[in-house]
Amino acid sequence: MSFSSNKERIKDDYIDVVPSFCPTPTRIPRPEHKLSRQSISKNALTVLYQLKNAGYQAFLVGGGVRDVLLERLPKDFDVVTNAHPEEVKRLFRNCRLIGRRFILAHVYFGREIVEVATFRAHHDKSGEGIVEDGRIVRDNVYGTNLDEDALRRDFTINALYYDISDFSLVSYANGLQDLQRGMIRLIGDPVLRYQEDPVRMLRAIRFAAKLNFVIEPDSAMPIYEQGDLLNHVNRSRLYEEVLKLFHTGHGVNSFAQLRHYELFNYLFPHTEDCFDDPMTIKLIEQGLANTDQRIHEEKPVTSAFLFASLLWPPLLRVMEKHAYKEMSDQDALFAASQYIVSKQNQHVAIPRKVVILMQDIWWMQLRLTQRKAKNRRSLTLLTHPRFRIGYDFLLLRASAGEAVEEWANWWTLLQAVTEDERDSLFGEKKNIRRKRPYRRSKSKKVA
Ligand code: ATP
Ligand code: MG
């Protein structure tokens, strides 16, 4: 996809341009909006009320407001208050302070975590807000009011607040209009806001993919030019962002958006190098479609499977390299996987335990496609703890057009047939002749 064609498409998408950022808040009283307490989690309400009763201001903000207004189920509920993190900690027994870049209070209710942030203010050079090359590396300047906090938020649709004191809705920067129009718009100067935190580019793409929104042109354009800022982001943070892009039910759409905005290359450059083979894109799209489906059916998904499919095409390329030709298949696979993981880790850090499972999935591919697997001994592979995930990956490869369909069919059949039918599959009689037990040769008696 060329740079200019994308740029043109963006301009085409937006014929009418909405007035830019407006810092004056609009307060919408309860009877005039549709955010009801019934759509807010009980635990989030507990936190809001407890803060309010202790004399603090407390608002619901972010996805909890945005998604409820869009009649979607929020992923989590975020609260913002004028109480400082230590004050929040004192109020809740089940609370932990986390983070360095932003200190946040996590209030635990079983599996649900309500995230409580303190109002942010402008970072300045002398204070706690630490800026490096335009990036904010520490941002713990607390503010006293909502106006300042709203300016520090990323998108207008994320700067909508629900005030627990009177149940009104506070909309900054035309956030409500943007929500109604399906528009993702950065608050402030997009170039600077991406420089401050390049992850905002991925967040823009994620919300566009999740909500089927469009990124407003002034917020979209700099993404093409500033993608390389992602090279400076903490690689573990990028891993978390990749999971949010691909493991929250809109993976296919996220992949399309990442490619459209030319950011995929900064996350998975070795995979992008294989895009000249149409099978690469097919494999990734099919894998993501299956994952989206599983998430909608509330089935578990594993990140090792995701990374196994993202890195499979470059792994095959590396294995084709001359240097591995002299090795056994297993050694070549191991060497190539070590190589590709070390290369990938320079961009997105994959946790060790994910790497181990991913390598097991790959290793299973060798075992599932060995000529000698089509015999009775292959039955033992069916009970291998990694069989299921390896088999699923084999099916994925087959559906992407790799020449493994025969093997995929074989393993499908083997699982489907009864024990008696299995015998005919192996072309053996049911009562297989037992091997003669090993007998020790009697030592000759010495006369
Ligand atoms: P979801 O929880 O569905 O991913 P969200 O908008 O709630 O979406 P969170 O990561 O939970 O996203 O963050 C909560 C809020 O904090 C956001 O809505 C936004 O206002 C603010 N925020 C989060 N990350 C950033 C960032 N990098 N820069 C500026 N504001 C941010
Ligand atoms: Mg959230």
Short mmCIF file of C-alpha atoms and ligand atoms in Angstrom, two decimals:
data_model
loop_
_atom_site.label_atom_id
_atom_site.label_comp_id
_atom_site.label_asym_id
_atom_site.label_seq_id
_atom_site.Cartn_x
_atom_site.Cartn_y
_atom_site.Cartn_z
CA MET A 1 0.00 0.00 0.00
CA SER A 2 1.59 3.24 -1.01
CA PHE A 3 1.85 6.25 1.22
CA SER A 4 0.10 8.61 -1.19
CA SER A 5 -2.81 6.28 -1.93
CA ASN A 6 -3.50 5.93 1.79
CA LYS A 7 -3.32 9.65 2.29
CA GLU A 8 -5.77 10.21 -0.52
CA ARG A 9 -8.12 7.60 0.86
CA ILE A 10 -8.15 9.34 4.22
CA LYS A 11 -9.01 12.66 2.66
CA ASP A 12 -11.73 10.94 0.63
CA ASP A 13 -13.20 9.49 3.79
CA TYR A 14 -13.76 12.91 5.29
CA ILE A 15 -15.45 15.41 3.13
CA ASP A 16 -16.91 17.49 5.91
CA VAL A 17 -14.46 18.49 8.57
CA VAL A 18 -15.74 18.90 12.13
CA PRO A 19 -14.62 21.99 14.07
CA SER A 20 -11.39 21.29 15.90
CA PHE A 21 -10.76 20.92 19.61
CA CYS A 22 -12.93 23.02 21.89
CA PRO A 23 -11.74 23.18 25.50
CA THR A 24 -15.04 24.36 26.96
CA PRO A 25 -16.87 21.51 28.64
CA THR A 26 -20.54 20.82 28.12
CA ARG A 27 -22.46 19.46 31.09
CA ILE A 28 -25.41 17.29 30.19
CA PRO A 29 -27.83 16.78 33.10
CA ARG A 30 -29.05 13.25 33.91
CA PRO A 31 -32.46 13.48 32.21
CA GLU A 32 -30.79 14.44 28.92
CA HIS A 33 -28.38 11.51 28.52
CA LYS A 34 -28.79 7.77 28.52
CA LEU A 35 -25.97 6.64 30.82
CA SER A 36 -27.74 4.89 33.65
CA ARG A 37 -26.20 3.49 36.82
CA GLN A 38 -27.58 0.11 35.83
CA SER A 39 -25.00 -0.17 33.07
CA ILE A 40 -22.12 0.56 35.46
CA SER A 41 -20.56 -2.34 37.37
CA LYS A 42 -21.51 -2.59 41.03
CA ASN A 43 -17.86 -2.43 42.03
CA ALA A 44 -17.17 0.71 40.01
CA LEU A 45 -20.18 2.34 41.68
CA THR A 46 -18.86 1.31 45.11
CA VAL A 47 -15.54 3.02 44.34
CA LEU A 48 -17.25 6.17 43.03
CA TYR A 49 -19.54 6.44 46.08
CA GLN A 50 -16.80 5.72 48.57
CA LEU A 51 -14.63 8.49 47.09
CA LYS A 52 -17.58 10.87 47.04
CA ASN A 53 -18.54 10.06 50.64
CA ALA A 54 -14.97 10.74 51.73
CA GLY A 55 -15.32 14.25 50.30
CA TYR A 56 -13.48 13.77 46.99
CA GLN A 57 -14.64 14.39 43.45
CA ALA A 58 -15.13 11.17 41.51
CA PHE A 59 -15.97 10.51 37.87
CA LEU A 60 -16.25 7.53 35.62
CA VAL A 61 -14.14 8.11 32.50
CA GLY A 62 -12.77 6.38 29.40
CA GLY A 63 -14.14 3.14 27.99
CA GLY A 64 -16.68 2.78 30.82
CA VAL A 65 -18.49 5.91 29.62
CA ARG A 66 -17.71 5.64 25.89
CA ASP A 67 -18.78 2.02 25.49
CA VAL A 68 -21.92 2.32 27.62
CA LEU A 69 -23.05 5.30 25.54
CA LEU A 70 -22.46 3.17 22.43
CA GLU A 71 -24.51 0.39 24.06
CA ARG A 72 -21.48 -1.88 24.23
CA LEU A 73 -20.18 -3.82 27.17
CA PRO A 74 -17.09 -1.99 28.55
CA LYS A 75 -13.89 -4.00 28.99
CA ASP A 76 -13.30 -2.31 32.34
CA PHE A 77 -14.30 0.75 34.35
CA ASP A 78 -11.88 3.60 34.96
CA VAL A 79 -12.38 6.20 37.66
CA VAL A 80 -10.72 9.59 38.05
CA THR A 81 -10.61 11.63 41.23
CA ASN A 82 -8.89 14.56 42.90
CA ALA A 83 -7.72 12.19 45.69
CA HIS A 84 -3.99 11.41 45.45
CA PRO A 85 -2.97 7.75 45.03
CA GLU A 86 -1.98 7.34 48.71
CA GLU A 87 -5.31 8.81 49.76
CA VAL A 88 -7.12 6.34 47.51
CA LYS A 89 -5.05 3.53 49.02
CA ARG A 90 -6.09 4.58 52.50
CA LEU A 91 -9.76 4.45 51.53
CA PHE A 92 -9.74 0.91 50.14
CA ARG A 93 -8.31 -2.13 51.85
CA ASN A 94 -8.28 -4.06 48.58
CA CYS A 95 -6.07 -1.50 46.82
CA ARG A 96 -2.57 -1.53 45.30
CA LEU A 97 -0.61 1.31 43.71
CA ILE A 98 0.93 0.40 40.38
CA GLY A 99 2.94 1.99 37.59
CA ARG A 100 5.81 4.37 37.28
CA ARG A 101 4.92 6.42 34.25
CA PHE A 102 1.46 6.99 35.70
CA ILE A 103 0.91 6.00 39.31
CA LEU A 104 -2.53 4.41 39.44
CA ALA A 105 -4.56 2.77 42.19
CA HIS A 106 -6.02 -0.63 41.42
CA VAL A 107 -8.99 -1.56 43.58
CA TYR A 108 -9.57 -5.33 43.51
CA PHE A 109 -12.95 -7.03 43.68
CA GLY A 110 -12.27 -10.70 42.98
CA ARG A 111 -11.41 -10.78 39.27
CA GLU A 112 -12.59 -7.25 38.58
CA ILE A 113 -10.15 -4.38 38.93
CA VAL A 114 -11.40 -0.79 39.06
CA GLU A 115 -8.59 1.55 38.01
CA VAL A 116 -8.48 4.85 39.87
CA ALA A 117 -6.35 7.69 38.47
CA THR A 118 -5.70 11.06 40.05
CA PHE A 119 -6.44 14.16 37.94
CA ARG A 120 -3.46 14.92 35.72
CA ALA A 121 -2.15 18.41 35.08
CA HIS A 122 0.28 19.79 32.51
CA HIS A 123 3.73 18.35 32.84
CA ASP A 124 6.45 20.96 33.20
CA LYS A 125 10.20 20.77 32.93
CA SER A 126 10.86 21.56 36.54
CA GLY A 127 8.28 19.32 38.10
CA GLU A 128 7.44 15.66 38.16
CA GLY A 129 6.49 15.43 34.50
CA ILE A 130 9.63 14.18 32.83
CA VAL A 131 9.99 14.60 29.09
CA GLU A 132 12.66 12.95 26.91
CA ASP A 133 12.82 13.75 23.16
CA GLY A 134 9.23 14.96 23.35
CA ARG A 135 8.15 11.70 25.02
CA ILE A 136 6.57 11.78 28.44
CA VAL A 137 8.44 9.21 30.49
CA ARG A 138 6.93 10.17 33.81
CA ASP A 139 3.66 12.00 34.25
CA ASN A 140 2.77 12.34 37.86
CA VAL A 141 1.84 15.98 38.07
CA TYR A 142 -1.48 15.96 39.85
CA GLY A 143 -4.11 18.48 38.96
CA THR A 144 -6.99 19.86 40.88
CA ASN A 145 -9.68 20.01 38.26
CA LEU A 146 -11.32 18.20 35.43
CA ASP A 147 -10.43 20.77 32.75
CA GLU A 148 -6.72 20.06 33.06
CA ASP A 149 -7.29 16.33 33.27
CA ALA A 150 -9.33 16.31 30.05
CA LEU A 151 -6.46 17.95 28.15
CA ARG A 152 -4.12 15.12 29.15
CA ARG A 153 -6.44 12.41 27.81
CA ASP A 154 -5.82 10.95 24.37
CA PHE A 155 -9.01 11.16 22.26
CA THR A 156 -12.11 13.30 22.54
CA ILE A 157 -14.27 10.17 22.84
CA ASN A 158 -12.16 9.18 25.86
CA ALA A 159 -12.63 12.53 27.57
CA LEU A 160 -16.25 11.94 28.55
CA TYR A 161 -16.90 11.96 32.29
CA TYR A 162 -19.81 10.73 34.35
CA ASP A 163 -20.09 12.74 37.57
CA ILE A 164 -21.25 10.65 40.51
CA SER A 165 -22.25 13.75 42.50
CA ASP A 166 -25.19 14.61 40.20
CA PHE A 167 -25.12 11.84 37.53
CA SER A 168 -24.44 14.39 34.81
CA LEU A 169 -22.20 13.80 31.81
CA VAL A 170 -19.30 16.13 31.08
CA SER A 171 -18.17 16.24 27.47
CA TYR A 172 -14.90 17.95 26.52
CA ALA A 173 -13.65 18.86 23.11
CA ASN A 174 -16.86 17.83 21.34
CA GLY A 175 -16.36 14.29 22.60
CA LEU A 176 -20.05 13.50 22.48
CA GLN A 177 -20.42 14.73 18.90
CA ASP A 178 -17.38 12.70 17.85
CA LEU A 179 -18.88 9.66 19.52
CA GLN A 180 -22.11 10.16 17.62
CA ARG A 181 -20.26 10.69 14.34
CA GLY A 182 -17.94 7.72 14.83
CA MET A 183 -14.79 9.83 14.86
CA ILE A 184 -11.44 9.30 16.58
CA ARG A 185 -9.81 12.65 17.21
CA LEU A 186 -6.75 13.41 19.28
CA ILE A 187 -7.04 16.19 21.84
CA GLY A 188 -4.49 18.92 21.07
CA ASP A 189 -1.78 18.89 18.41
CA PRO A 190 -1.66 15.34 17.00
CA VAL A 191 2.04 15.47 16.08
CA LEU A 192 3.02 16.47 19.61
CA ARG A 193 0.56 14.10 21.27
CA TYR A 194 1.99 11.13 19.31
CA GLN A 195 5.50 12.26 20.15
CA GLU A 196 4.60 12.41 23.83
CA ASP A 197 3.36 8.84 23.69
CA PRO A 198 3.66 6.91 20.40
CA VAL A 199 1.37 4.17 21.75
CA ARG A 200 -1.47 6.61 21.07
CA MET A 201 -1.06 5.71 17.37
CA LEU A 202 -1.81 2.07 18.21
CA ARG A 203 -4.67 3.14 20.46
CA ALA A 204 -6.20 5.19 17.63
CA ILE A 205 -6.04 2.11 15.41
CA ARG A 206 -7.42 -0.14 18.13
CA PHE A 207 -10.45 2.05 18.77
CA ALA A 208 -11.04 2.47 15.02
CA ALA A 209 -10.98 -1.32 14.66
CA LYS A 210 -13.04 -2.05 17.75
CA LEU A 211 -15.73 0.56 17.25
CA ASN A 212 -15.68 0.70 13.44
CA PHE A 213 -14.84 4.39 13.74
CA VAL A 214 -12.72 6.49 11.41
CA ILE A 215 -9.64 8.41 12.45
CA GLU A 216 -10.10 12.09 11.72
CA PRO A 217 -7.60 13.27 9.02
CA ASP A 218 -5.44 15.54 11.20
CA SER A 219 -5.09 12.72 13.70
CA ALA A 220 -4.55 10.12 10.96
CA MET A 221 -1.94 11.85 8.78
CA PRO A 222 0.92 11.97 11.29
CA ILE A 223 0.61 8.23 11.85
CA TYR A 224 2.15 7.60 8.42
CA GLU A 225 5.03 9.92 9.14
CA GLN A 226 5.72 9.06 12.76
CA GLY A 227 5.43 5.27 12.80
CA ASP A 228 9.12 4.95 13.61
CA LEU A 229 8.45 6.51 17.02
CA LEU A 230 7.24 3.05 18.01
CA ASN A 231 10.88 1.93 17.92
CA HIS A 232 11.38 3.91 21.13
CA VAL A 233 8.52 2.39 23.08
CA ASN A 234 9.12 -0.16 25.81
CA ARG A 235 8.91 -3.57 24.09
CA SER A 236 6.89 -5.17 26.89
CA ARG A 237 4.33 -2.40 26.64
CA LEU A 238 4.11 -3.10 22.92
CA TYR A 239 3.46 -6.78 23.68
CA GLU A 240 0.48 -5.75 25.82
CA GLU A 241 -0.77 -3.45 23.08
CA VAL A 242 -0.45 -6.22 20.48
CA LEU A 243 -2.65 -8.43 22.66
CA LYS A 244 -5.23 -5.67 22.99
CA LEU A 245 -5.22 -5.26 19.21
CA PHE A 246 -5.46 -8.95 18.37
CA HIS A 247 -7.05 -10.63 21.37
CA THR A 248 -10.14 -8.58 22.09
CA GLY A 249 -12.47 -9.78 19.36
CA HIS A 250 -11.58 -7.44 16.49
CA GLY A 251 -8.23 -8.89 15.41
CA VAL A 252 -9.00 -9.07 11.69
CA ASN A 253 -10.02 -5.43 11.68
CA SER A 254 -6.96 -4.40 13.74
CA PHE A 255 -4.67 -6.19 11.29
CA ALA A 256 -6.31 -4.39 8.35
CA GLN A 257 -6.01 -1.02 10.12
CA LEU A 258 -2.38 -1.61 11.12
CA ARG A 259 -1.52 -2.37 7.50
CA HIS A 260 -3.55 0.56 6.25
CA TYR A 261 -1.66 2.96 8.52
CA GLU A 262 1.65 1.22 7.77
CA LEU A 263 2.35 0.40 11.40
CA PHE A 264 2.39 -3.41 11.20
CA ASN A 265 5.92 -3.14 9.87
CA TYR A 266 7.12 -1.53 13.13
CA LEU A 267 5.70 -4.36 15.21
CA PHE A 268 6.45 -7.39 12.99
CA PRO A 269 8.96 -6.36 10.32
CA HIS A 270 10.07 -9.95 9.57
CA THR A 271 6.48 -11.02 9.00
CA GLU A 272 5.87 -8.05 6.74
CA ASP A 273 8.93 -9.09 4.70
CA CYS A 274 6.97 -12.25 3.81
CA PHE A 275 3.91 -10.37 2.52
CA ASP A 276 5.11 -11.02 -1.05
CA ASP A 277 3.75 -14.54 -0.50
CA PRO A 278 -0.08 -14.32 -0.36
CA MET A 279 -0.11 -17.31 1.99
CA THR A 280 1.35 -15.12 4.77
CA ILE A 281 -1.60 -12.75 4.84
CA LYS A 282 -4.05 -15.63 4.46
CA LEU A 283 -2.53 -17.45 7.42
CA ILE A 284 -2.64 -14.38 9.65
CA GLU A 285 -6.15 -13.34 8.62
CA GLN A 286 -7.55 -16.83 8.99
CA GLY A 287 -5.85 -17.22 12.40
CA LEU A 288 -7.26 -13.89 13.58
CA ALA A 289 -10.73 -14.71 12.24
CA ASN A 290 -10.69 -17.98 14.24
CA THR A 291 -9.51 -16.09 17.33
CA ASP A 292 -12.22 -13.41 16.97
CA GLN A 293 -14.79 -16.17 16.67
CA ARG A 294 -13.48 -17.92 19.79
CA ILE A 295 -13.58 -14.66 21.76
CA HIS A 296 -17.18 -14.04 20.71
CA GLU A 297 -18.02 -17.57 21.85
CA GLU A 298 -16.19 -16.81 25.14
CA LYS A 299 -13.69 -19.63 24.53
CA PRO A 300 -10.11 -19.24 25.78
CA VAL A 301 -7.39 -18.01 23.44
CA THR A 302 -3.65 -18.28 23.80
CA SER A 303 -1.11 -15.69 22.83
CA ALA A 304 1.42 -18.42 21.92
CA PHE A 305 -0.89 -19.48 19.07
CA LEU A 306 -1.16 -15.88 17.88
CA PHE A 307 2.60 -15.37 17.86
CA ALA A 308 3.17 -18.84 16.35
CA SER A 309 1.07 -17.81 13.33
CA LEU A 310 2.53 -14.30 13.08
CA LEU A 311 6.08 -15.65 13.05
CA TRP A 312 5.55 -18.89 11.11
CA PRO A 313 6.15 -17.35 7.64
CA PRO A 314 9.48 -15.73 8.59
CA LEU A 315 10.45 -18.92 10.43
CA LEU A 316 9.97 -20.94 7.23
CA ARG A 317 12.06 -18.43 5.32
CA VAL A 318 14.87 -18.67 7.83
CA MET A 319 14.74 -22.47 7.70
CA GLU A 320 15.14 -22.38 3.94
CA LYS A 321 18.46 -20.66 4.46
CA HIS A 322 21.44 -22.62 3.35
CA ALA A 323 23.04 -22.64 6.77
CA TYR A 324 20.36 -24.99 8.13
CA LYS A 325 20.33 -27.43 5.24
CA GLU A 326 22.93 -29.74 6.73
CA MET A 327 21.01 -30.11 9.99
CA SER A 328 18.25 -32.50 10.95
CA ASP A 329 14.75 -31.01 10.63
CA GLN A 330 14.47 -30.76 14.38
CA ASP A 331 17.82 -29.00 14.83
CA ALA A 332 17.07 -26.65 11.94
CA LEU A 333 13.69 -25.78 13.45
CA PHE A 334 15.23 -25.11 16.82
CA ALA A 335 18.04 -22.95 15.43
CA ALA A 336 15.67 -21.02 13.17
CA SER A 337 13.14 -20.44 15.95
CA GLN A 338 15.85 -19.12 18.29
CA TYR A 339 16.98 -16.77 15.56
CA ILE A 340 13.53 -15.46 14.68
CA VAL A 341 12.53 -14.98 18.34
CA SER A 342 15.67 -12.98 19.04
CA LYS A 343 14.99 -10.81 15.99
CA GLN A 344 11.32 -10.31 16.89
CA ASN A 345 12.17 -9.45 20.50
CA GLN A 346 13.96 -6.34 19.26
CA HIS A 347 10.50 -4.97 18.40
CA VAL A 348 7.89 -6.61 20.62
CA ALA A 349 9.11 -8.51 23.67
CA ILE A 350 7.44 -11.91 23.86
CA PRO A 351 7.44 -13.35 27.41
CA ARG A 352 9.55 -16.48 27.88
CA LYS A 353 6.65 -18.79 28.70
CA VAL A 354 4.84 -17.70 25.53
CA VAL A 355 7.98 -18.40 23.50
CA ILE A 356 8.23 -21.92 24.94
CA LEU A 357 4.65 -22.81 24.01
CA MET A 358 5.06 -21.20 20.59
CA GLN A 359 8.15 -23.35 19.93
CA ASP A 360 6.20 -26.43 21.05
CA ILE A 361 3.48 -25.61 18.51
CA TRP A 362 6.12 -25.36 15.79
CA TRP A 363 7.88 -28.53 16.90
CA MET A 364 4.52 -30.33 16.80
CA GLN A 365 4.30 -29.41 13.10
CA LEU A 366 7.31 -31.59 12.43
CA ARG A 367 5.84 -34.49 14.34
CA LEU A 368 2.43 -34.18 12.73
CA THR A 369 3.78 -34.20 9.21
CA GLN A 370 6.39 -36.96 9.40
CA ARG A 371 5.93 -39.79 6.95
CA LYS A 372 6.27 -42.37 9.68
CA ALA A 373 3.47 -40.72 11.69
CA LYS A 374 0.91 -42.74 9.70
CA ASN A 375 1.23 -45.84 11.79
CA ARG A 376 -0.03 -47.24 15.06
CA ARG A 377 2.63 -45.36 17.00
CA SER A 378 1.07 -42.09 15.94
CA LEU A 379 -1.74 -42.90 18.40
CA THR A 380 0.58 -41.94 21.23
CA LEU A 381 0.85 -38.46 19.73
CA LEU A 382 -2.91 -38.03 20.17
CA THR A 383 -2.43 -38.01 23.92
CA HIS A 384 0.49 -35.57 23.85
CA PRO A 385 -0.38 -32.43 25.90
CA ARG A 386 0.51 -30.22 22.92
CA PHE A 387 -1.35 -32.34 20.34
CA ARG A 388 -4.52 -30.25 20.29
CA ILE A 389 -2.84 -26.89 19.84
CA GLY A 390 -0.40 -28.34 17.30
CA TYR A 391 -3.27 -29.93 15.37
CA ASP A 392 -5.23 -26.65 15.37
CA PHE A 393 -2.17 -24.92 13.96
CA LEU A 394 -1.85 -27.60 11.27
CA LEU A 395 -5.49 -26.99 10.30
CA LEU A 396 -4.77 -23.27 10.10
CA ARG A 397 -1.79 -23.88 7.79
CA ALA A 398 -3.92 -26.11 5.59
CA SER A 399 -6.69 -23.52 5.38
CA ALA A 400 -4.13 -20.88 4.37
CA GLY A 401 -3.13 -23.08 1.43
CA GLU A 402 0.05 -24.74 2.68
CA ALA A 403 0.59 -28.22 1.28
CA VAL A 404 -0.34 -30.00 4.51
CA GLU A 405 -3.98 -30.77 3.82
CA GLU A 406 -3.38 -34.51 3.55
CA TRP A 407 -1.86 -34.49 7.01
CA ALA A 408 -4.59 -32.32 8.47
CA ASN A 409 -7.19 -34.78 7.08
CA TRP A 410 -5.29 -37.74 8.46
CA TRP A 411 -5.24 -36.39 12.02
CA THR A 412 -8.86 -35.32 11.78
CA LEU A 413 -9.81 -38.81 10.67
CA LEU A 414 -7.71 -40.51 13.32
CA GLN A 415 -9.52 -38.59 16.05
CA ALA A 416 -12.95 -39.22 14.57
CA VAL A 417 -12.84 -43.03 14.12
CA THR A 418 -13.56 -45.72 16.70
CA GLU A 419 -10.82 -48.03 17.92
CA ASP A 420 -11.94 -50.85 15.63
CA GLU A 421 -11.97 -48.55 12.64
CA ARG A 422 -8.47 -47.43 13.49
CA ASP A 423 -7.16 -50.94 12.81
CA SER A 424 -8.36 -50.77 9.26
CA LEU A 425 -6.77 -47.35 8.92
CA PHE A 426 -3.41 -48.83 9.75
CA GLY A 427 -4.15 -51.81 7.51
CA GLU A 428 -3.50 -54.20 10.39
CA LYS A 429 -5.38 -57.11 11.91
CA LYS A 430 -6.89 -56.50 15.28
CA ASN A 431 -4.81 -59.14 17.06
CA ILE A 432 -1.39 -58.07 16.23
CA ARG A 433 1.16 -60.78 16.76
CA ARG A 434 3.00 -60.09 19.93
CA LYS A 435 6.69 -59.75 19.54
CA ARG A 436 8.56 -62.64 21.07
CA PRO A 437 9.72 -61.60 24.44
CA TYR A 438 13.36 -60.97 24.64
CA ARG A 439 15.11 -64.01 25.97
CA ARG A 440 18.47 -63.99 27.41
CA SER A 441 20.65 -66.58 25.72
CA LYS A 442 21.66 -69.16 28.19
CA SER A 443 25.33 -69.19 28.77
CA LYS A 444 26.87 -72.45 27.87
CA LYS A 445 27.69 -74.58 30.76
CA VAL A 446 31.29 -75.15 31.13
CA ALA A 447 31.97 -78.78 31.29
P1 ATP B 1 -10.49 0.01 26.89
O1 ATP B 1 -10.45 -0.14 28.39
O2 ATP B 1 -11.73 -0.46 26.25
O3 ATP B 1 -9.25 -0.50 26.24
P2 ATP B 1 -10.16 2.80 27.52
O4 ATP B 1 -10.40 4.06 26.75
O5 ATP B 1 -10.90 2.66 28.81
O6 ATP B 1 -10.46 1.59 26.56
P3 ATP B 1 -7.80 2.46 29.07
O7 ATP B 1 -6.46 1.98 28.62
O8 ATP B 1 -8.57 1.64 30.03
O9 ATP B 1 -8.62 2.70 27.75
O10 ATP B 1 -7.57 3.93 29.64
C1 ATP B 1 -8.58 4.65 30.31
C2 ATP B 1 -8.55 6.11 29.90
O11 ATP B 1 -7.27 6.68 30.23
C3 ATP B 1 -8.68 6.35 28.39
O12 ATP B 1 -10.01 6.37 27.97
C4 ATP B 1 -8.00 7.69 28.24
O13 ATP B 1 -8.84 8.74 28.63
C5 ATP B 1 -6.86 7.60 29.22
N1 ATP B 1 -5.63 7.08 28.58
C6 ATP B 1 -5.22 5.79 28.53
N2 ATP B 1 -4.06 5.69 27.88
C7 ATP B 1 -3.72 6.94 27.52
C8 ATP B 1 -2.60 7.50 26.82
N3 ATP B 1 -1.62 6.73 26.36
N4 ATP B 1 -2.58 8.85 26.65
C9 ATP B 1 -3.57 9.64 27.12
N5 ATP B 1 -4.64 9.17 27.77
C10 ATP B 1 -4.72 7.84 27.97
MG MG B 2 -10.66 1.11 30.20
#
